[in-house]
Short mmCIF file of N, CA and C in Angstrom, two decimals:
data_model
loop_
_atom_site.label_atom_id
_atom_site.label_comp_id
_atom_site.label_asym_id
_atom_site.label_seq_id
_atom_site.Cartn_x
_atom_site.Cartn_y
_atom_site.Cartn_z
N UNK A 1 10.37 240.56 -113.06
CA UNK A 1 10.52 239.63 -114.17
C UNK A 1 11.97 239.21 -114.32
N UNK A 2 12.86 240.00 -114.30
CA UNK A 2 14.32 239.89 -114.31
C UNK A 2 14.90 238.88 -112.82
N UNK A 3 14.53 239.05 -112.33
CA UNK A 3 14.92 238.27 -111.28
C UNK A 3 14.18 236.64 -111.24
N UNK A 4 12.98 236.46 -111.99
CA UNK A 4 12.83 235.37 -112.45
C UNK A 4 13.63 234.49 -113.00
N UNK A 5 14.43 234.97 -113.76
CA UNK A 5 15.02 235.08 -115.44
C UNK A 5 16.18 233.59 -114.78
N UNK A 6 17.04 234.19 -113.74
CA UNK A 6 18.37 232.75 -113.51
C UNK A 6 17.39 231.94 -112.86
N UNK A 7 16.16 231.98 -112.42
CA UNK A 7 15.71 230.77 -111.49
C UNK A 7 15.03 230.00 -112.57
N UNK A 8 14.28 230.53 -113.57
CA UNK A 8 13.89 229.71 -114.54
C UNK A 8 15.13 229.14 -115.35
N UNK A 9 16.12 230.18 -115.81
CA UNK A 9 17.37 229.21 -116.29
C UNK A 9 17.89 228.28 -115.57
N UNK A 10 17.85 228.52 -114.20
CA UNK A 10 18.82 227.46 -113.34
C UNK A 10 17.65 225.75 -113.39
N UNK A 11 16.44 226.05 -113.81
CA UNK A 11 15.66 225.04 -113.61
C UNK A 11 15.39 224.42 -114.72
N UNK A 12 15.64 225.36 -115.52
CA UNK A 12 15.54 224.56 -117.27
C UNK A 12 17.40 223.99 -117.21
N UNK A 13 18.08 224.37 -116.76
CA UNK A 13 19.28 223.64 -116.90
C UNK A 13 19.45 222.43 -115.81
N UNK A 14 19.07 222.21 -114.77
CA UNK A 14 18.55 221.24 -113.79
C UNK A 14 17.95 220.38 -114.71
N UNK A 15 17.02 220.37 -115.06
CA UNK A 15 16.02 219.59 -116.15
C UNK A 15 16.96 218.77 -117.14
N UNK A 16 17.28 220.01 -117.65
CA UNK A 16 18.61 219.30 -119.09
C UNK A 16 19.42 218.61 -118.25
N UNK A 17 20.47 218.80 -117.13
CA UNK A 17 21.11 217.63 -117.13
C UNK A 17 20.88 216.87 -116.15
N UNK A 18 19.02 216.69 -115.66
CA UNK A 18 18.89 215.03 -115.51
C UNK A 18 18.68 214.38 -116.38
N UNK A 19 18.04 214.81 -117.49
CA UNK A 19 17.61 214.06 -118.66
C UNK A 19 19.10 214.16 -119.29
N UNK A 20 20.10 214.63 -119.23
CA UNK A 20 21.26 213.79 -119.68
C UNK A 20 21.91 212.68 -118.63
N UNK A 21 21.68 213.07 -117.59
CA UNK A 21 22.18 211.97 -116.24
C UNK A 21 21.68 210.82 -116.60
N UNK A 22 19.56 210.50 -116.89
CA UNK A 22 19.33 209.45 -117.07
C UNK A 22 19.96 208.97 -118.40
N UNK A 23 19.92 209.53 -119.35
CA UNK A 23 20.33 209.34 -120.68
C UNK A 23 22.11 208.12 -120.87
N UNK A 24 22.94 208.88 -120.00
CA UNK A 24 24.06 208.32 -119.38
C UNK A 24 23.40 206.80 -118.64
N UNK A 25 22.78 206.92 -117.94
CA UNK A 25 22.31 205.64 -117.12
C UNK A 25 21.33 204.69 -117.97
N UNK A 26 20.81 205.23 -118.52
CA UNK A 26 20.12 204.30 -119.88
C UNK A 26 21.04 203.36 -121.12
N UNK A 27 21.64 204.26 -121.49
CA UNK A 27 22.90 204.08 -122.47
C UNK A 27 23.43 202.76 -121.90
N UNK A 28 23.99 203.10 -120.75
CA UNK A 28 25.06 201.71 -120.20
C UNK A 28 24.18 200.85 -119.75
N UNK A 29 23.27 200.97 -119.46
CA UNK A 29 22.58 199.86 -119.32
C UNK A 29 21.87 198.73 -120.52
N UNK A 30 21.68 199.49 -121.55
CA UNK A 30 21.52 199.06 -122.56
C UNK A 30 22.13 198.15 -123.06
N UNK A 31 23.87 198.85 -123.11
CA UNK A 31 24.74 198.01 -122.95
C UNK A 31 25.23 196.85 -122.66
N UNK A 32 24.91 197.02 -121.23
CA UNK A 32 24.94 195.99 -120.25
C UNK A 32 24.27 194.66 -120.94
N UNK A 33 22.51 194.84 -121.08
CA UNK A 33 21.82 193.85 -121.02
C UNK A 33 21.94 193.42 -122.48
N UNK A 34 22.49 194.32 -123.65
CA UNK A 34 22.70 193.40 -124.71
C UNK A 34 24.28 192.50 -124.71
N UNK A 35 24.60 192.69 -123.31
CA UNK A 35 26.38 192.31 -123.45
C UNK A 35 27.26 192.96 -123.87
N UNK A 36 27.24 194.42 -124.35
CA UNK A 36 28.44 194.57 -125.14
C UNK A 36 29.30 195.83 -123.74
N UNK A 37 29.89 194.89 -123.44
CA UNK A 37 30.64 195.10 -122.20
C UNK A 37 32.00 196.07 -122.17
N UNK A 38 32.62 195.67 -123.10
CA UNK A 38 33.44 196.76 -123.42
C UNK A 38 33.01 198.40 -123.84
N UNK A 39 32.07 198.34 -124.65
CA UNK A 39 31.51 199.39 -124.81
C UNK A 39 30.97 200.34 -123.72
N UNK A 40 30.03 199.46 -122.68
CA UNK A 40 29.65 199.69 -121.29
C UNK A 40 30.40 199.93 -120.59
N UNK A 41 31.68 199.84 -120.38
CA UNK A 41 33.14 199.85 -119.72
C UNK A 41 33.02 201.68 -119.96
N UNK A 42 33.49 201.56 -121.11
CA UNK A 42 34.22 202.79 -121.37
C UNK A 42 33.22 203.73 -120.90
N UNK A 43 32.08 203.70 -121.33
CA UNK A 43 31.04 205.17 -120.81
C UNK A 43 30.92 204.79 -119.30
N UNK A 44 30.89 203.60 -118.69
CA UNK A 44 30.87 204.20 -116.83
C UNK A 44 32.02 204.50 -116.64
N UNK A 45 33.23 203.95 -117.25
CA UNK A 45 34.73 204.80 -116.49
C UNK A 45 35.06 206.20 -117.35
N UNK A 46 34.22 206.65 -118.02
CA UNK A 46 33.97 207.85 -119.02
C UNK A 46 33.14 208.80 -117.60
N UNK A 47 31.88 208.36 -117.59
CA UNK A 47 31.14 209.17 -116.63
C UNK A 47 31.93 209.26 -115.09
N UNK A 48 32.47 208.40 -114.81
CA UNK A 48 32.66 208.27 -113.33
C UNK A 48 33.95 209.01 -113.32
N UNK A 49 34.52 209.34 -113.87
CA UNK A 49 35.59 210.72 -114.11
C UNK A 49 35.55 211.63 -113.92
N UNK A 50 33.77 212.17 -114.20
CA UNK A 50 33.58 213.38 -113.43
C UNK A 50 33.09 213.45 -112.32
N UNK A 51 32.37 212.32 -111.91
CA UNK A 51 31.45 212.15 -110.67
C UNK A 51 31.87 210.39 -110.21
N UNK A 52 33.27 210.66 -109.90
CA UNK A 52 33.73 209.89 -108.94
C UNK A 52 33.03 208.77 -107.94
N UNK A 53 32.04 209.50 -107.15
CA UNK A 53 31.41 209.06 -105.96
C UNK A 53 29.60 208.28 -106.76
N UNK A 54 29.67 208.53 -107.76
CA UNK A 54 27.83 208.22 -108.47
C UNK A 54 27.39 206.59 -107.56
N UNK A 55 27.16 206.38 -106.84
CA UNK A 55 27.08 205.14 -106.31
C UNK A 55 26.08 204.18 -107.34
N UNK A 56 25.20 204.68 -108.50
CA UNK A 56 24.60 204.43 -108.98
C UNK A 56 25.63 203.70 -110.45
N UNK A 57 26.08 204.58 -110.97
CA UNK A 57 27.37 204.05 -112.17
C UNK A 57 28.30 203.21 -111.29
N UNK A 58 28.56 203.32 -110.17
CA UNK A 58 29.52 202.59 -109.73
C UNK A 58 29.23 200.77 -110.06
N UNK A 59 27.41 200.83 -109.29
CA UNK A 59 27.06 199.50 -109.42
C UNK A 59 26.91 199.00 -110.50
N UNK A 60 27.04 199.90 -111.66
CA UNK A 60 26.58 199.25 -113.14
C UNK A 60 27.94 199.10 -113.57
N UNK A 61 29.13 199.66 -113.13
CA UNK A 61 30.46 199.25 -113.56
C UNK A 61 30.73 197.96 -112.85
N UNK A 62 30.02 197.98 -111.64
CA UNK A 62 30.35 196.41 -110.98
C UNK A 62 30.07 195.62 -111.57
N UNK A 63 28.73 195.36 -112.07
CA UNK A 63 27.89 194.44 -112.74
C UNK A 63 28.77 194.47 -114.37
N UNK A 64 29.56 195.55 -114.48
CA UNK A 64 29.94 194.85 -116.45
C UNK A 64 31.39 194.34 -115.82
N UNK A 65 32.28 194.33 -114.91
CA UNK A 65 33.47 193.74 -114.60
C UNK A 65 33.00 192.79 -114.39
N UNK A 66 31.88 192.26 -113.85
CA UNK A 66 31.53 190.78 -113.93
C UNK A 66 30.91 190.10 -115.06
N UNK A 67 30.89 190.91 -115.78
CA UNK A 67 30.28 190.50 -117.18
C UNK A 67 31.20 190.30 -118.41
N UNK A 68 32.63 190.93 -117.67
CA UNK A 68 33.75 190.76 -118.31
C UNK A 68 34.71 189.70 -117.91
N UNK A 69 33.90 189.02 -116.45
CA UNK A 69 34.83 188.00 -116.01
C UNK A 69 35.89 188.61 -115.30
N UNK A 70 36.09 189.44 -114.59
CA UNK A 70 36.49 190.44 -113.95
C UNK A 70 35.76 190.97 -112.68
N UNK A 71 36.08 189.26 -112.06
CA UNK A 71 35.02 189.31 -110.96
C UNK A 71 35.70 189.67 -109.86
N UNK A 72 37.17 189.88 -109.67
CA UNK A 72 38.06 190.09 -108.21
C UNK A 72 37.78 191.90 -108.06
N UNK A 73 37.80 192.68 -109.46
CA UNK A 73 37.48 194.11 -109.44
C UNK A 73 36.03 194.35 -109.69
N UNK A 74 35.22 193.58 -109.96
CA UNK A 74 33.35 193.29 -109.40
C UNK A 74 33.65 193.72 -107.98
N UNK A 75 34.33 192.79 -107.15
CA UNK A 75 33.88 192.80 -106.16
C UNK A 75 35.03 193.65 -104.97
N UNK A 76 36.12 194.16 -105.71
CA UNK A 76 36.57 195.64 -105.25
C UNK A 76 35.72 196.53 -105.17
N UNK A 77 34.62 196.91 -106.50
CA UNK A 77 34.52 198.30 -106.68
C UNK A 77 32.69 197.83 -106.22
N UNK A 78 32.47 196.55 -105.30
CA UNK A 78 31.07 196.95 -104.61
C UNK A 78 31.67 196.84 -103.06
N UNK A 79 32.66 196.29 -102.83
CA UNK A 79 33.61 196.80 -101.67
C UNK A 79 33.33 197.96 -100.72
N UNK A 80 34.34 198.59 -102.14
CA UNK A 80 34.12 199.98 -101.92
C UNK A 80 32.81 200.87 -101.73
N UNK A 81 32.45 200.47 -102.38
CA UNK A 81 30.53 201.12 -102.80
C UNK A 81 29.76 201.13 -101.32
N UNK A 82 29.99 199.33 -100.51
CA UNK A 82 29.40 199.26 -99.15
C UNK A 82 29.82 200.14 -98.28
N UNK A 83 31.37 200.47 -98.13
CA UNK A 83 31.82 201.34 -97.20
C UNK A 83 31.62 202.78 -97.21
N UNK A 84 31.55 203.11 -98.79
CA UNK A 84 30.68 204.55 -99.21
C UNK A 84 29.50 204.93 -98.75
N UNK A 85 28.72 203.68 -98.96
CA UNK A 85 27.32 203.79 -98.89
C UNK A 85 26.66 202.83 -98.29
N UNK A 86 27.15 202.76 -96.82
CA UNK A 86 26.70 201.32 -96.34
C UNK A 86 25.11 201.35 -96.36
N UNK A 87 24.24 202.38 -96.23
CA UNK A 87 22.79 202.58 -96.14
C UNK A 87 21.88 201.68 -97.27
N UNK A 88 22.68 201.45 -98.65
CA UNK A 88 22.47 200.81 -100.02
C UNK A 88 22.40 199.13 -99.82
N UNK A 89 21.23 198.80 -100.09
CA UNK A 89 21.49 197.48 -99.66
C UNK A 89 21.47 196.51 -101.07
N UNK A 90 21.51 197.44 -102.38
CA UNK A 90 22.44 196.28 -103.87
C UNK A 90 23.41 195.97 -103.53
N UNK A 91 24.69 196.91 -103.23
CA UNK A 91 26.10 196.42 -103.32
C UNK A 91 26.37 195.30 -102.29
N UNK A 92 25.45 195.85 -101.13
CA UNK A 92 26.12 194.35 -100.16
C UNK A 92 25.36 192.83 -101.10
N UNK A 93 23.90 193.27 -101.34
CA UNK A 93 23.12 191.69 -101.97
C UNK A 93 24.19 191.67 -103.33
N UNK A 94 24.77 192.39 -104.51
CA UNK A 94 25.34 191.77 -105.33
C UNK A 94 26.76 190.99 -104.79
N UNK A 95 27.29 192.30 -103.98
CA UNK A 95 28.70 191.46 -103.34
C UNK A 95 28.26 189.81 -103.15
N UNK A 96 27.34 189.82 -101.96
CA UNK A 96 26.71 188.32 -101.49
C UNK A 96 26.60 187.12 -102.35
N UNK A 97 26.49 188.06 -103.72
CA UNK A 97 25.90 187.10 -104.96
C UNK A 97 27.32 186.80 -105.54
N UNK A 98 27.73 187.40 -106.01
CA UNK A 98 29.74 187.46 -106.19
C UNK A 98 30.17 186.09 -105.16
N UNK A 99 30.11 186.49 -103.94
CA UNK A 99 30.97 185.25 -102.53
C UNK A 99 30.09 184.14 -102.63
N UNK A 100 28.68 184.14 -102.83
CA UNK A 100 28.13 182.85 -102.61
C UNK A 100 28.83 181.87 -104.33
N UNK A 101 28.95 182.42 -104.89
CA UNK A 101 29.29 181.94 -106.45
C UNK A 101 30.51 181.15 -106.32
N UNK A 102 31.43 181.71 -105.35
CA UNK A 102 32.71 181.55 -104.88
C UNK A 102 32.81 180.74 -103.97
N UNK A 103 31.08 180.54 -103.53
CA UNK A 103 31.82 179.11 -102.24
C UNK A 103 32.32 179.78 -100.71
N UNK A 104 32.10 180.94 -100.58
CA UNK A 104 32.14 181.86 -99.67
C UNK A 104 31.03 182.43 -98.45
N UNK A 105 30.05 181.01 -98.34
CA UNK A 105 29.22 181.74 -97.90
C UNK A 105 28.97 182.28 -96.57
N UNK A 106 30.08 181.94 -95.30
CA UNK A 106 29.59 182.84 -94.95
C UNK A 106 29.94 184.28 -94.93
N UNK A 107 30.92 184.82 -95.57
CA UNK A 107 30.68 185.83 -95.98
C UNK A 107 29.83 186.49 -96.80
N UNK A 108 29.14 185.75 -97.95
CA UNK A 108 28.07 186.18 -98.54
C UNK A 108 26.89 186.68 -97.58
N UNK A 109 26.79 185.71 -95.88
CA UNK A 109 25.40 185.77 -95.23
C UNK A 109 26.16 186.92 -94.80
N UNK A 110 27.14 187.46 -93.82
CA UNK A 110 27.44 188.46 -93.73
C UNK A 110 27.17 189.89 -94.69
N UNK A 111 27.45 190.19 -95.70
CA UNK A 111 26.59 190.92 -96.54
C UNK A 111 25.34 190.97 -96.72
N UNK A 112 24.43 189.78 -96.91
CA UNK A 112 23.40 189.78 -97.04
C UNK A 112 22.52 190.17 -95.70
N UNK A 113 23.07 190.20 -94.73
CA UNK A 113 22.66 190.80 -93.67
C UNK A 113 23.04 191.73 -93.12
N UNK A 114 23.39 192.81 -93.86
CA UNK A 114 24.09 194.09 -93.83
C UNK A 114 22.64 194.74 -94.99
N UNK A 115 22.83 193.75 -96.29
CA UNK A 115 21.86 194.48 -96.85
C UNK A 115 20.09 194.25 -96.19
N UNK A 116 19.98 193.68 -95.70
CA UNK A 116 18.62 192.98 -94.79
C UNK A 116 18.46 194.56 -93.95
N UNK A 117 19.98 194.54 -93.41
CA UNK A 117 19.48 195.83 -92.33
C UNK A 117 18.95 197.07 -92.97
N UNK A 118 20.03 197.36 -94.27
CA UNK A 118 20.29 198.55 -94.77
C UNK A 118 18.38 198.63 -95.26
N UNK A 119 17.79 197.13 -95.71
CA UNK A 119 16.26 197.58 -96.01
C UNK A 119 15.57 196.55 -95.86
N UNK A 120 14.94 196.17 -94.73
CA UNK A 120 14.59 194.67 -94.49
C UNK A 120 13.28 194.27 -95.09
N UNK A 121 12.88 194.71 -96.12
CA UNK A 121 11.81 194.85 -96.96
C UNK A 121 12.52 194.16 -99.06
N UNK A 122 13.77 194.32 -98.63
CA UNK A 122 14.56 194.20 -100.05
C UNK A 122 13.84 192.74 -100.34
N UNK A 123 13.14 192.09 -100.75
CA UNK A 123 12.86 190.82 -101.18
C UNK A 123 13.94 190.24 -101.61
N UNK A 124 14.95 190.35 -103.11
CA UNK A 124 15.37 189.62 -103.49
C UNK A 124 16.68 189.39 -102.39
N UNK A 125 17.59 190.35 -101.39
CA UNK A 125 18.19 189.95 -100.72
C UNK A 125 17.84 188.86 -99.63
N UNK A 126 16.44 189.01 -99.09
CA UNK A 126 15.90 187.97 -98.54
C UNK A 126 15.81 186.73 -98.73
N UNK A 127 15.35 186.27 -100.09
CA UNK A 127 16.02 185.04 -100.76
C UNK A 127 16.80 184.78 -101.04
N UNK A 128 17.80 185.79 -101.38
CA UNK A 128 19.03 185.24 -101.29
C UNK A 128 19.81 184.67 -100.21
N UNK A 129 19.43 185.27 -99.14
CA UNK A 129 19.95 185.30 -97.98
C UNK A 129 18.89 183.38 -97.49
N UNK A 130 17.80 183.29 -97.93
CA UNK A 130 17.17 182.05 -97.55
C UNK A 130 18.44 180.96 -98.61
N UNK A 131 18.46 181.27 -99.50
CA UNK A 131 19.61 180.47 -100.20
C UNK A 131 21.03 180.29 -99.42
N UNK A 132 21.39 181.54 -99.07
CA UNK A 132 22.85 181.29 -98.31
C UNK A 132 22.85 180.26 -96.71
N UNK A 133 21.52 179.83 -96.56
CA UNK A 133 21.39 179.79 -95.44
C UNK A 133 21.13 177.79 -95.61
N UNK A 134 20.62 178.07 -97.05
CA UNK A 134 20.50 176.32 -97.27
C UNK A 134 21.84 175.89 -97.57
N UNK A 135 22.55 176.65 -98.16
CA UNK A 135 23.98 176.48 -98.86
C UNK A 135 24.51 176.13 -97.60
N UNK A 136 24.35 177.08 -96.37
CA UNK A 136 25.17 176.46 -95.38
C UNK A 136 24.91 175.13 -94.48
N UNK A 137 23.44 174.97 -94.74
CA UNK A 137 22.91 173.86 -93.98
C UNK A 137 23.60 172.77 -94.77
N UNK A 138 23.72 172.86 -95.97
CA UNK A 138 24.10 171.73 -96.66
C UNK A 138 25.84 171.36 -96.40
N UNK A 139 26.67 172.48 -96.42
CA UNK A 139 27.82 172.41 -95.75
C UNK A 139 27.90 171.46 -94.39
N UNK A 140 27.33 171.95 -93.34
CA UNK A 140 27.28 171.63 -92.32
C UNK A 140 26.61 170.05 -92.25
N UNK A 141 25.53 169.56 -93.48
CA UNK A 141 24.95 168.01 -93.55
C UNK A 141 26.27 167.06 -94.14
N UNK A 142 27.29 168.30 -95.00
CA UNK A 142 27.92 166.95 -95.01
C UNK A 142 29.26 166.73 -94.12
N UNK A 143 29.42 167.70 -93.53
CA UNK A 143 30.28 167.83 -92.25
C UNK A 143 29.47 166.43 -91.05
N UNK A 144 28.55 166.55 -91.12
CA UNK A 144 27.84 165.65 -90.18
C UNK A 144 28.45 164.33 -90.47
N UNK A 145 28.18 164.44 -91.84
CA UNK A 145 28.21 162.98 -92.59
C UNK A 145 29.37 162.72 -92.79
N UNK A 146 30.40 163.34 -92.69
CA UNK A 146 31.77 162.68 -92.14
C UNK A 146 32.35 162.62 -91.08
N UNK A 147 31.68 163.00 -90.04
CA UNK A 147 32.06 162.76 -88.48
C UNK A 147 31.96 161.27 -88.02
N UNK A 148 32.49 160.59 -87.03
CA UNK A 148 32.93 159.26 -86.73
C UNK A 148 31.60 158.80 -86.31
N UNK A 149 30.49 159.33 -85.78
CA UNK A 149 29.40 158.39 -85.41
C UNK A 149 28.12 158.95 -86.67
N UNK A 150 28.01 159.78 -87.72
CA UNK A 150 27.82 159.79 -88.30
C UNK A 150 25.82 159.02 -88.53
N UNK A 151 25.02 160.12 -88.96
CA UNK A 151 23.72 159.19 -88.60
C UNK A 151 23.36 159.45 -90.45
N UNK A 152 22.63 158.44 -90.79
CA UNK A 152 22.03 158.86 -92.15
C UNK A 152 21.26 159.59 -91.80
N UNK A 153 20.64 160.17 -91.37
CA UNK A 153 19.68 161.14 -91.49
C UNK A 153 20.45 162.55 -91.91
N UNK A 154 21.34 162.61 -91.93
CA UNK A 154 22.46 164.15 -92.47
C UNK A 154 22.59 163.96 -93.89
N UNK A 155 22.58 162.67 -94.16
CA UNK A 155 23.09 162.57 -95.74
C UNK A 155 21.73 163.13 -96.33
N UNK A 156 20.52 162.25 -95.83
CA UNK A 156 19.28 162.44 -96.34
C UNK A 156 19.06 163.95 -96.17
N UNK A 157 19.21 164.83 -95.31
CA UNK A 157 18.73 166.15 -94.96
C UNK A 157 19.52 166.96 -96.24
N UNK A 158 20.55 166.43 -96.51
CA UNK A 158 21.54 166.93 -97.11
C UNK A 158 21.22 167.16 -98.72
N UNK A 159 20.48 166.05 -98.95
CA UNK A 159 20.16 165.86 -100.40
C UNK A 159 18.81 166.49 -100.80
N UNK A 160 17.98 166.81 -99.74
CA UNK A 160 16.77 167.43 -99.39
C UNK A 160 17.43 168.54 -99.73
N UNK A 161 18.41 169.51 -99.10
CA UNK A 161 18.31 170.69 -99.08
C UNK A 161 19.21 170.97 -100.00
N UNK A 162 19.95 170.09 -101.10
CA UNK A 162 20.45 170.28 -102.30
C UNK A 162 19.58 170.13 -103.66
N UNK A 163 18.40 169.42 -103.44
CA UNK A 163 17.38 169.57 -104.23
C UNK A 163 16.42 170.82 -104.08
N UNK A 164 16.14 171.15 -102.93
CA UNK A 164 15.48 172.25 -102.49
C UNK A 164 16.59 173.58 -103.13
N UNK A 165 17.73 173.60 -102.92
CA UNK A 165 18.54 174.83 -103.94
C UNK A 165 18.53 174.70 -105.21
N UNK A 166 18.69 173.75 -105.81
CA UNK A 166 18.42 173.34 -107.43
C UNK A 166 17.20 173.48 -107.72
N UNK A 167 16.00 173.44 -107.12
CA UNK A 167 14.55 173.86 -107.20
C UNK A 167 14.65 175.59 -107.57
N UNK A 168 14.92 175.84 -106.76
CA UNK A 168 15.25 177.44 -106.67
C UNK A 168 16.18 178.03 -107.93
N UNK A 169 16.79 177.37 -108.53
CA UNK A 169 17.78 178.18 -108.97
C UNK A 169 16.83 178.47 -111.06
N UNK A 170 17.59 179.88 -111.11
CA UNK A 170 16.90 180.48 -111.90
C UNK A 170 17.09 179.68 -113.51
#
């Protein structure tokens, strides 16, 4: 019976602090989605003090630096997150979402096909990645359309696949 005794404590204390772990991850998220960003700030750079590496708080601190407009350290601290955890395929699709915003795309498709690998099942990176891919077609229609022999059919393709992204967009 005595030798029971730390394995049941060690498992009732396991217990207690996931249900404080989620509790922590609930909280800021809460946060998050009502906006109050500063507040959300302080408890992920509160938590991540002790657990440095949480790849999980990391991404929810990414997501409130961009919610703070504090999009150059958004996209430091999912940077970092990919090279931590390249296997994770959020940080590369949010990074993607960060660079495509920026007019960056092909670095966005670069990420987004990092996260494709990391889980080629991720749906929303998939569309995103179908988005980065019109974004670039459309680049490239109007590159057409200022070259010296120049055919209308680029302008037209062009406006097709700028309506076709504005269709899409949320």
């Amino acid at each position: 019976m005595h030798s029971l005794l730390p394995v049941v404590l060690s498992c009732l204390l396991l217990a207690f602090s996931a249900g404080v772990k989620a509790d922590v991850y609930s909280d800021v998220n809460r946060l998050v989605v009502s906006e109050q960003w500063a507040k959300a700030q302080t408890q992920a750079e509160q938590h991540l003090k002790s657990q440095p590496t949480d790849p999980q708080m990391r991404l929810l601190l990414s997501r409130i630096q961009d919610g703070l407009g504090q999009t150059a350290a958004a996209m430091e601290t999912l940077q970092a997150l990919t090279q931590s955890f390249p296997e994770l395929p959020e940080p590369h699709n949010n990074l993607a979402a960060l660079l495509a915003r920026q007019n960056r795309y092909a670095e966005a498709l670069t990420a987004l096909q990092a996260a494709v690998r990391a889980r080629p099942d991720y749906a929303l990176a998939q569309e995103n990645l179908g988005d980065v891919y019109i974004a670039l077609a459309i680049e490239a229609y109007q590159n057409a359309s200022k070259a010296p022999a120049a055919q209308p059919r680029a302008a037209n393709k062009r406006l097709a696949a700028e309506q076709l992204l504005k269709a899409s967009a949320p």
